[in-house]
mmCIF file of C-alpha atoms in Angstrom:
data_model
loop_
_atom_site.group_PDB
_atom_site.id
_atom_site.type_symbol
_atom_site.label_atom_id
_atom_site.label_comp_id
_atom_site.label_asym_id
_atom_site.label_seq_id
_atom_site.Cartn_x
_atom_site.Cartn_y
_atom_site.Cartn_z
ATOM 1 C CA UNK A 26 0.019 -0.477 -0.307
ATOM 2 C CA UNK A 27 1.832 3.670 -0.927
ATOM 3 C CA UNK A 28 2.648 5.242 1.941
ATOM 4 C CA UNK A 29 -0.100 8.616 2.068
ATOM 5 C CA UNK A 30 0.023 12.458 4.155
ATOM 6 C CA UNK A 31 -3.092 13.431 5.073
ATOM 7 C CA UNK A 32 -4.160 15.896 7.830
ATOM 8 C CA UNK A 33 -7.647 17.756 9.870
ATOM 9 C CA UNK A 34 -7.409 19.927 12.394
ATOM 10 C CA UNK A 35 -8.676 20.130 15.186
ATOM 11 C CA UNK A 36 -10.276 22.265 17.883
ATOM 12 C CA UNK A 37 -9.117 22.072 22.415
ATOM 13 C CA UNK A 38 -11.308 23.625 24.371
ATOM 14 C CA UNK A 39 -9.126 25.008 27.129
ATOM 15 C CA UNK A 40 -8.599 24.271 30.754
ATOM 16 C CA UNK A 41 -9.487 27.670 32.280
ATOM 17 C CA UNK A 42 -8.171 31.132 29.709
ATOM 18 C CA UNK A 43 -4.628 31.145 29.020
ATOM 19 C CA UNK A 44 -3.879 34.747 28.723
ATOM 20 C CA UNK A 45 -0.681 35.974 28.086
ATOM 21 C CA UNK A 46 1.822 39.782 27.726
ATOM 22 C CA UNK A 47 -0.422 39.074 23.777
ATOM 23 C CA UNK A 48 -3.076 37.745 24.280
ATOM 24 C CA UNK A 49 -6.207 35.172 25.267
ATOM 25 C CA UNK A 50 -6.935 32.830 24.388
ATOM 26 C CA UNK A 51 -9.790 29.665 24.832
ATOM 27 C CA UNK A 52 -9.900 26.867 22.312
ATOM 28 C CA UNK A 53 -6.579 26.347 19.842
ATOM 29 C CA UNK A 54 -7.218 25.756 16.908
ATOM 30 C CA UNK A 55 -4.699 22.639 15.763
ATOM 31 C CA UNK A 56 -4.191 20.392 12.553
ATOM 32 C CA UNK A 57 -2.689 16.621 13.270
ATOM 33 C CA UNK A 58 -0.703 15.257 10.375
ATOM 34 C CA UNK A 59 -0.685 11.479 9.561
ATOM 35 C CA UNK A 60 2.134 9.230 7.406
ATOM 36 C CA UNK A 61 0.281 6.498 7.136
ATOM 37 C CA UNK A 62 1.461 3.208 4.871
ATOM 38 C CA UNK A 63 -0.945 1.107 6.087
ATOM 39 C CA UNK A 64 0.360 -0.484 8.699
ATOM 40 C CA UNK A 65 2.784 2.296 10.098
ATOM 41 C CA UNK A 66 1.213 5.814 11.040
ATOM 42 C CA UNK A 67 3.177 8.254 12.240
ATOM 43 C CA UNK A 68 1.394 11.473 13.878
ATOM 44 C CA UNK A 69 2.207 14.762 13.564
ATOM 45 C CA UNK A 70 1.452 18.686 15.303
ATOM 46 C CA UNK A 71 1.164 22.356 14.383
ATOM 47 C CA UNK A 72 -1.005 24.638 16.002
ATOM 48 C CA UNK A 73 -2.775 27.347 14.396
ATOM 49 C CA UNK A 74 -0.920 30.844 16.030
ATOM 50 C CA UNK A 75 -1.244 34.328 14.423
ATOM 51 C CA UNK A 76 2.032 36.031 16.111
ATOM 52 C CA UNK A 77 4.502 33.445 14.092
ATOM 53 C CA UNK A 78 1.977 33.355 10.815
ATOM 54 C CA UNK A 79 0.417 30.137 11.576
ATOM 55 C CA UNK A 80 -2.845 29.753 10.060
ATOM 56 C CA UNK A 81 -5.571 27.330 8.560
ATOM 57 C CA UNK A 82 -4.935 29.076 5.887
ATOM 58 C CA UNK A 83 -1.124 28.915 5.431
ATOM 59 C CA UNK A 84 -1.037 25.354 7.258
ATOM 60 C CA UNK A 85 -3.846 24.111 4.234
ATOM 61 C CA UNK A 86 -1.989 25.114 1.514
ATOM 62 C CA UNK A 87 1.095 24.020 2.939
ATOM 63 C CA UNK A 88 -0.024 20.876 3.620
ATOM 64 C CA UNK A 89 -1.677 20.214 0.429
ATOM 65 C CA UNK A 90 1.629 21.248 -1.002
ATOM 66 C CA UNK A 91 3.554 18.737 0.544
ATOM 67 C CA UNK A 92 0.949 15.608 0.151
ATOM 68 C CA UNK A 93 0.856 15.606 -3.525
ATOM 69 C CA UNK A 94 4.535 16.560 -3.837
ATOM 70 C CA UNK A 95 6.695 14.204 -1.650
ATOM 71 C CA UNK A 96 6.891 10.089 -1.701
ATOM 72 C CA UNK A 97 6.860 9.232 1.766
ATOM 73 C CA UNK A 98 7.729 5.797 0.339
ATOM 74 C CA UNK A 99 10.841 5.733 0.086
ATOM 75 C CA UNK A 100 12.574 4.894 3.205
ATOM 76 C CA UNK A 101 14.957 8.536 3.693
ATOM 77 C CA UNK A 102 16.225 8.930 7.517
ATOM 78 C CA UNK A 103 13.159 11.662 8.916
ATOM 79 C CA UNK A 104 17.398 14.087 8.846
ATOM 80 C CA UNK A 105 16.919 13.401 4.770
ATOM 81 C CA UNK A 106 13.141 13.941 4.466
ATOM 82 C CA UNK A 107 13.760 17.598 6.317
ATOM 83 C CA UNK A 108 15.865 18.681 3.639
ATOM 84 C CA UNK A 109 14.084 17.493 0.481
ATOM 85 C CA UNK A 110 10.356 18.620 2.746
ATOM 86 C CA UNK A 111 11.585 22.060 3.631
ATOM 87 C CA UNK A 112 12.101 23.483 -0.291
ATOM 88 C CA UNK A 113 8.672 23.556 -0.442
ATOM 89 C CA UNK A 114 6.999 25.512 2.451
ATOM 90 C CA UNK A 115 8.418 28.827 2.309
ATOM 91 C CA UNK A 116 7.872 30.134 5.640
ATOM 92 C CA UNK A 117 5.876 27.928 7.487
ATOM 93 C CA UNK A 118 7.902 26.660 10.025
ATOM 94 C CA UNK A 119 4.713 25.061 11.671
ATOM 95 C CA UNK A 120 3.281 23.512 8.677
ATOM 96 C CA UNK A 121 6.440 21.906 8.584
ATOM 97 C CA UNK A 122 7.172 21.058 11.757
ATOM 98 C CA UNK A 123 3.699 18.409 12.362
ATOM 99 C CA UNK A 124 5.426 16.570 9.119
ATOM 100 C CA UNK A 125 8.569 16.233 10.370
ATOM 101 C CA UNK A 126 6.873 14.258 13.889
ATOM 102 C CA UNK A 127 4.942 12.350 11.876
ATOM 103 C CA UNK A 128 7.536 10.997 9.764
ATOM 104 C CA UNK A 129 10.116 10.833 12.448
ATOM 105 C CA UNK A 130 7.671 8.560 14.605
ATOM 106 C CA UNK A 131 6.517 6.910 11.000
ATOM 107 C CA UNK A 132 9.844 5.911 10.474
ATOM 108 C CA UNK A 133 10.697 4.691 14.735
ATOM 109 C CA UNK A 134 7.364 2.852 14.539
ATOM 110 C CA UNK A 135 8.632 0.647 10.850
ATOM 111 C CA UNK A 136 12.607 0.231 12.868
ATOM 112 C CA UNK A 137 10.529 -1.311 15.812
ATOM 113 C CA UNK A 138 11.700 1.676 18.226
ATOM 114 C CA UNK A 139 11.458 4.956 19.736
ATOM 115 C CA UNK A 140 12.543 7.897 18.464
ATOM 116 C CA UNK A 141 14.238 10.088 20.498
ATOM 117 C CA UNK A 142 16.343 6.224 20.380
ATOM 118 C CA UNK A 143 17.915 7.576 16.942
ATOM 119 C CA UNK A 144 19.783 10.954 18.725
ATOM 120 C CA UNK A 145 20.230 10.038 22.491
ATOM 121 C CA UNK A 146 21.612 7.771 25.839
ATOM 122 C CA UNK A 147 17.577 6.771 26.521
ATOM 123 C CA UNK A 148 19.233 6.080 29.695
ATOM 124 C CA UNK A 149 19.165 9.884 30.656
ATOM 125 C CA UNK A 150 17.535 11.529 33.607
ATOM 126 C CA UNK A 151 15.253 13.857 32.193
ATOM 127 C CA UNK A 152 14.206 17.627 33.250
ATOM 128 C CA UNK A 153 10.782 18.053 35.593
ATOM 129 C CA UNK A 154 8.883 20.092 32.990
ATOM 130 C CA UNK A 155 6.924 23.870 34.327
ATOM 131 C CA UNK A 156 3.668 23.770 34.779
ATOM 132 C CA UNK A 157 2.041 27.464 33.478
ATOM 133 C CA UNK A 158 0.398 29.534 35.379
ATOM 134 C CA UNK A 159 -1.702 32.491 32.600
ATOM 135 C CA UNK A 160 -1.881 35.645 33.369
ATOM 136 C CA UNK A 161 -5.317 35.974 35.530
ATOM 137 C CA UNK A 162 -6.103 38.169 38.818
ATOM 138 C CA UNK A 163 -3.959 36.937 41.164
ATOM 139 C CA UNK A 164 -6.353 35.147 43.506
ATOM 140 C CA UNK A 165 -6.752 32.705 40.182
ATOM 141 C CA UNK A 166 -3.315 31.921 39.600
ATOM 142 C CA UNK A 167 -3.400 31.209 42.818
ATOM 143 C CA UNK A 168 -5.807 28.936 42.977
ATOM 144 C CA UNK A 169 -4.389 27.651 39.714
ATOM 145 C CA UNK A 170 -1.803 26.833 41.584
ATOM 146 C CA UNK A 171 -3.230 24.582 44.437
ATOM 147 C CA UNK A 172 -5.430 22.421 42.160
ATOM 148 C CA UNK A 173 -2.144 21.515 40.315
ATOM 149 C CA UNK A 174 0.527 21.014 42.842
ATOM 150 C CA UNK A 175 3.488 21.180 40.487
ATOM 151 C CA UNK A 176 7.720 20.918 41.413
ATOM 152 C CA UNK A 177 7.577 24.108 38.568
ATOM 153 C CA UNK A 178 5.948 26.786 37.864
ATOM 154 C CA UNK A 179 6.131 28.889 35.265
ATOM 155 C CA UNK A 180 4.742 32.430 35.406
ATOM 156 C CA UNK A 181 3.950 34.573 32.789
ATOM 157 C CA UNK A 182 4.113 38.134 33.445
ATOM 158 C CA UNK A 183 3.857 41.333 31.992
ATOM 159 C CA UNK A 184 1.357 43.526 33.704
ATOM 160 C CA UNK A 185 1.651 46.193 35.485
ATOM 161 C CA UNK A 186 2.289 44.778 38.881
ATOM 162 C CA UNK A 187 4.461 41.962 38.520
ATOM 163 C CA UNK A 188 6.759 41.917 41.731
ATOM 164 C CA UNK A 189 3.014 41.392 43.295
ATOM 165 C CA UNK A 190 1.638 38.287 41.783
ATOM 166 C CA UNK A 191 5.317 36.437 42.091
ATOM 167 C CA UNK A 192 5.002 37.940 45.748
ATOM 168 C CA UNK A 193 1.345 36.284 46.166
ATOM 169 C CA UNK A 194 2.114 33.777 44.011
ATOM 170 C CA UNK A 195 5.467 32.117 46.229
ATOM 171 C CA UNK A 196 2.803 32.646 49.564
ATOM 172 C CA UNK A 197 0.501 29.641 49.098
ATOM 173 C CA UNK A 198 4.011 26.991 46.983
ATOM 174 C CA UNK A 199 7.193 26.736 47.731
ATOM 175 C CA UNK A 200 7.717 24.939 44.154
ATOM 176 C CA UNK A 201 9.933 26.159 41.780
ATOM 177 C CA UNK A 202 9.302 30.165 39.580
ATOM 178 C CA UNK A 203 10.747 31.012 36.464
ATOM 179 C CA UNK A 204 8.941 33.501 35.239
ATOM 180 C CA UNK A 205 8.070 34.093 31.920
ATOM 181 C CA UNK A 206 7.142 38.219 30.783
ATOM 182 C CA UNK A 207 7.290 37.165 26.848
ATOM 183 C CA UNK A 208 9.059 40.214 25.455
ATOM 184 C CA UNK A 209 6.203 42.652 27.997
ATOM 185 C CA UNK A 210 9.286 44.599 30.240
ATOM 186 C CA UNK A 211 12.393 47.102 29.262
ATOM 187 C CA UNK A 212 16.401 46.810 30.120
ATOM 188 C CA UNK A 213 15.503 48.823 33.092
ATOM 189 C CA UNK A 214 12.550 46.239 34.879
ATOM 190 C CA UNK A 215 14.453 43.480 34.225
ATOM 191 C CA UNK A 216 17.191 44.561 35.636
ATOM 192 C CA UNK A 217 16.055 45.457 38.591
ATOM 193 C CA UNK A 218 12.741 42.887 38.467
ATOM 194 C CA UNK A 219 15.341 39.869 38.867
ATOM 195 C CA UNK A 220 17.012 41.565 41.970
ATOM 196 C CA UNK A 221 13.724 40.546 43.556
ATOM 197 C CA UNK A 222 12.631 37.682 41.772
ATOM 198 C CA UNK A 223 16.180 36.152 42.814
ATOM 199 C CA UNK A 224 14.934 36.662 45.956
ATOM 200 C CA UNK A 225 11.281 34.626 45.721
ATOM 201 C CA UNK A 226 13.251 31.916 44.137
ATOM 202 C CA UNK A 227 12.976 32.816 40.409
ATOM 203 C CA UNK A 228 15.385 30.488 38.512
ATOM 204 C CA UNK A 229 16.044 32.329 35.206
ATOM 205 C CA UNK A 230 13.960 35.012 33.458
ATOM 206 C CA UNK A 231 12.442 34.069 29.801
ATOM 207 C CA UNK A 232 12.484 36.433 26.735
ATOM 208 C CA UNK A 233 11.737 39.968 29.149
ATOM 209 C CA UNK A 234 12.555 42.259 26.008
ATOM 210 C CA UNK A 235 10.883 42.429 22.244
ATOM 211 C CA UNK A 236 13.130 39.660 20.397
ATOM 212 C CA UNK A 237 15.022 42.205 18.051
ATOM 213 C CA UNK A 238 15.756 44.937 20.922
ATOM 214 C CA UNK A 239 19.429 43.681 20.177
ATOM 215 C CA UNK A 240 20.782 46.524 21.779
ATOM 216 C CA UNK A 241 19.051 45.954 25.517
ATOM 217 C CA UNK A 242 19.949 42.634 25.158
ATOM 218 C CA UNK A 243 23.687 43.561 25.670
ATOM 219 C CA UNK A 244 22.931 45.752 28.236
ATOM 220 C CA UNK A 245 20.370 43.026 30.300
ATOM 221 C CA UNK A 246 23.619 40.608 30.177
ATOM 222 C CA UNK A 247 25.831 42.686 31.789
ATOM 223 C CA UNK A 248 23.570 43.558 34.797
ATOM 224 C CA UNK A 249 20.914 40.577 35.574
ATOM 225 C CA UNK A 250 21.437 38.426 38.321
ATOM 226 C CA UNK A 251 19.457 36.560 36.391
ATOM 227 C CA UNK A 252 19.970 33.762 33.873
ATOM 228 C CA UNK A 253 17.801 35.182 31.320
ATOM 229 C CA UNK A 254 16.723 32.348 28.278
ATOM 230 C CA UNK A 255 15.591 34.121 24.306
ATOM 231 C CA UNK A 256 11.915 31.952 22.666
ATOM 232 C CA UNK A 257 10.924 34.530 20.602
ATOM 233 C CA UNK A 258 14.567 35.946 19.820
ATOM 234 C CA UNK A 259 15.793 32.394 18.743
ATOM 235 C CA UNK A 260 13.593 30.090 15.348
ATOM 236 C CA UNK A 261 15.392 28.921 13.397
ATOM 237 C CA UNK A 262 18.693 27.652 13.844
ATOM 238 C CA UNK A 263 20.266 31.149 12.518
ATOM 239 C CA UNK A 264 19.514 32.751 15.867
ATOM 240 C CA UNK A 265 20.925 31.113 17.576
ATOM 241 C CA UNK A 266 24.721 31.698 17.425
ATOM 242 C CA UNK A 267 23.177 35.558 17.918
ATOM 243 C CA UNK A 268 20.995 33.306 21.262
ATOM 244 C CA UNK A 269 24.262 32.318 22.704
ATOM 245 C CA UNK A 270 25.615 35.729 23.143
ATOM 246 C CA UNK A 271 22.982 37.838 23.998
ATOM 247 C CA UNK A 272 21.419 35.212 26.797
ATOM 248 C CA UNK A 273 21.923 32.491 29.472
ATOM 249 C CA UNK A 274 20.275 30.033 26.586
ATOM 250 C CA UNK A 275 17.777 28.747 24.919
ATOM 251 C CA UNK A 276 14.356 27.736 24.466
ATOM 252 C CA UNK A 277 13.908 25.860 21.044
ATOM 253 C CA UNK A 278 9.776 25.446 20.116
ATOM 254 C CA UNK A 279 10.253 22.531 17.847
ATOM 255 C CA UNK A 280 7.180 25.012 15.081
ATOM 256 C CA UNK A 281 8.737 27.423 15.755
ATOM 257 C CA UNK A 282 12.130 25.868 14.271
ATOM 258 C CA UNK A 283 11.141 23.173 11.965
ATOM 259 C CA UNK A 284 10.513 20.228 13.320
ATOM 260 C CA UNK A 285 12.982 17.747 15.746
ATOM 261 C CA UNK A 286 15.287 17.485 13.309
ATOM 262 C CA UNK A 287 16.418 21.723 12.626
ATOM 263 C CA UNK A 288 16.168 21.731 16.492
ATOM 264 C CA UNK A 289 18.528 18.833 17.660
ATOM 265 C CA UNK A 290 21.143 21.500 14.925
ATOM 266 C CA UNK A 291 20.005 23.805 17.245
ATOM 267 C CA UNK A 292 20.962 21.573 20.088
ATOM 268 C CA UNK A 293 23.983 20.660 19.108
ATOM 269 C CA UNK A 294 24.967 24.012 18.130
ATOM 270 C CA UNK A 295 23.900 25.903 21.459
ATOM 271 C CA UNK A 296 26.476 23.187 23.770
ATOM 272 C CA UNK A 297 28.909 24.136 21.551
ATOM 273 C CA UNK A 298 28.414 27.637 22.894
ATOM 274 C CA UNK A 299 28.022 26.886 26.556
ATOM 275 C CA UNK A 300 25.085 27.787 26.609
ATOM 276 C CA UNK A 301 21.618 26.078 29.092
ATOM 277 C CA UNK A 302 18.791 24.973 26.507
ATOM 278 C CA UNK A 303 15.659 24.249 27.055
ATOM 279 C CA UNK A 304 12.632 22.978 25.025
ATOM 280 C CA UNK A 305 9.183 25.020 24.229
ATOM 281 C CA UNK A 306 5.595 23.896 23.356
ATOM 282 C CA UNK A 307 2.743 25.275 22.472
ATOM 283 C CA UNK A 308 -0.603 25.033 23.968
ATOM 284 C CA UNK A 309 -1.129 21.656 22.192
ATOM 285 C CA UNK A 310 -2.272 17.905 22.396
ATOM 286 C CA UNK A 311 -1.114 14.479 23.134
ATOM 287 C CA UNK A 312 0.564 14.311 20.256
ATOM 288 C CA UNK A 313 2.697 16.899 20.102
ATOM 289 C CA UNK A 314 3.586 16.970 23.248
ATOM 290 C CA UNK A 315 4.809 13.017 23.000
ATOM 291 C CA UNK A 316 7.092 14.158 19.730
ATOM 292 C CA UNK A 317 8.151 17.308 21.707
ATOM 293 C CA UNK A 318 9.256 14.330 24.849
ATOM 294 C CA UNK A 319 11.763 12.980 22.176
ATOM 295 C CA UNK A 320 14.893 16.183 22.574
ATOM 296 C CA UNK A 321 14.217 15.806 26.022
ATOM 297 C CA UNK A 322 17.026 13.438 27.778
ATOM 298 C CA UNK A 323 19.175 16.354 25.963
ATOM 299 C CA UNK A 324 17.955 19.280 27.919
ATOM 300 C CA UNK A 325 18.678 20.896 30.415
ATOM 301 C CA UNK A 326 15.263 22.778 30.657
ATOM 302 C CA UNK A 327 11.621 21.801 29.432
ATOM 303 C CA UNK A 328 7.927 23.244 29.540
ATOM 304 C CA UNK A 329 6.040 20.558 28.321
ATOM 305 C CA UNK A 330 2.628 20.558 29.485
ATOM 306 C CA UNK A 331 0.371 22.254 26.794
ATOM 307 C CA UNK A 332 -1.971 18.798 26.838
ATOM 308 C CA UNK A 333 -2.256 19.000 30.651
ATOM 309 C CA UNK A 334 -4.344 22.967 30.019
ATOM 310 C CA UNK A 335 -6.790 21.598 28.228
ATOM 311 C CA UNK A 336 -9.775 21.078 28.748
ATOM 312 C CA UNK A 337 -9.945 17.486 27.024
ATOM 313 C CA UNK A 338 -7.380 15.914 24.311
ATOM 314 C CA UNK A 339 -7.313 14.167 21.094
ATOM 315 C CA UNK A 340 -4.351 11.374 21.982
ATOM 316 C CA UNK A 341 -2.997 9.468 24.303
ATOM 317 C CA UNK A 342 0.674 9.810 24.327
ATOM 318 C CA UNK A 343 3.560 10.695 27.631
ATOM 319 C CA UNK A 344 1.614 11.776 30.171
ATOM 320 C CA UNK A 345 3.795 13.684 33.292
ATOM 321 C CA UNK A 346 3.318 12.887 36.911
ATOM 322 C CA UNK A 347 4.521 15.423 39.329
ATOM 323 C CA UNK A 348 6.743 16.722 36.228
ATOM 324 C CA UNK A 349 8.248 13.673 35.997
ATOM 325 C CA UNK A 350 7.950 12.166 31.975
ATOM 326 C CA UNK A 351 5.892 8.665 32.016
ATOM 327 C CA UNK A 352 6.776 7.632 28.349
ATOM 328 C CA UNK A 353 4.546 4.965 26.831
ATOM 329 C CA UNK A 354 5.221 1.793 25.722
ATOM 330 C CA UNK A 355 5.119 2.014 22.030
ATOM 331 C CA UNK A 356 7.249 2.502 19.043
ATOM 332 C CA UNK A 357 7.791 6.185 17.361
ATOM 333 C CA UNK A 358 6.438 9.003 19.620
ATOM 334 C CA UNK A 359 4.060 6.466 21.822
ATOM 335 C CA UNK A 360 1.258 8.476 20.080
ATOM 336 C CA UNK A 361 -1.635 7.481 19.256
ATOM 337 C CA UNK A 362 -5.229 9.012 17.900
ATOM 338 C CA UNK A 363 -8.417 8.036 20.571
#
C-alpha cells in the first residue's frame, strides 16, 4: 500500500483562558498530520498561532502541497526527508514541524524503536517539566497553583503588577518559579525586577525584551542577576549563534524551528557555545507533546505542559507525574489518536 500523508484540523478547548502579554486563548485550533502505509501511522502536530503567521489557510496550503509532491515510501532517514520537504514550505515552519514529527514517528515505528533512540541515550535522566500559570487575577493564579501541585511553575508576566503577582504566588507554594515576560519588559525593569525575583526563588527569566532588542539584551546580559533565556528571539537555527552571545540560554520550540530535525542541530550548536538549553511547547495536544519530549534527554530545562492545559485531549501518549515524564511503552513518539 502506498504511504500517504493526510491531515485534519481540531479545536481544543482549554481548561482555563490562557492569557499572556499579547493575547488570550480559550480554544486552540490545531492540525494533526498522519503519514501512514496502512500498517504503521506516524503523527505530528502544528497549532494555529497568528503571532507566528500560522493560520488554517496557510497550513492547509502547505500540507496540500507536500501531500501531492512527496513520496514518503522511500525509506529515507528523517533528516534526509526534512531536506526534501523544506523547499516546499516557504516560511511555514509550523507546517514543516507537523510533517517532520509525523515522519520521525512513522520511521521509528517501522524500525520498532522510539524516536529518541536515534539521537540520545534513553537511560539518561530527563528534566522535570514546568506547569504554566497564565496571566489572570492574582486570586485565580493562586487557585491554579493550588489545583495543580507541581515542583516547577512557569509564571506568565507582563502586567502592571508583576512583582506583586510573584510575591502573592510565592505565599501559596515553595515550588521553583520561572518567569516569562513574553517580551513585555524594558531593560531597566528586567535588571531591577531580577534582583527581587532572585529572593523569591525564581530560577530564570524568559524573554524579557522585544525579540529584536539586541542592544537592550547586551545591557541585560551584563547586569542581570538571573539567567535570561531567549524565546521569541530564538525561532530558527540561524538565531542560535547570536542568542548564545546575548542570552544565557535558548528555548527551542519545534513549531518555530521546523520540527525535531532542526531542533537537534540547534541543541548541538548551543552545547558548543556553552548555553543553557530549554525546549518549550504551544497549547497543543498529546500528539505534539509526545513528539517534543523525545528530545528531553538532551535538555537542561523542559516546558511540556501544553496538553495539561486542555479541557479535553484528542490523543494518548506521554504523561507526567509531578513533572516527571512517563514515556508510553510504544515505538515512535508513543502518541495514538483517540
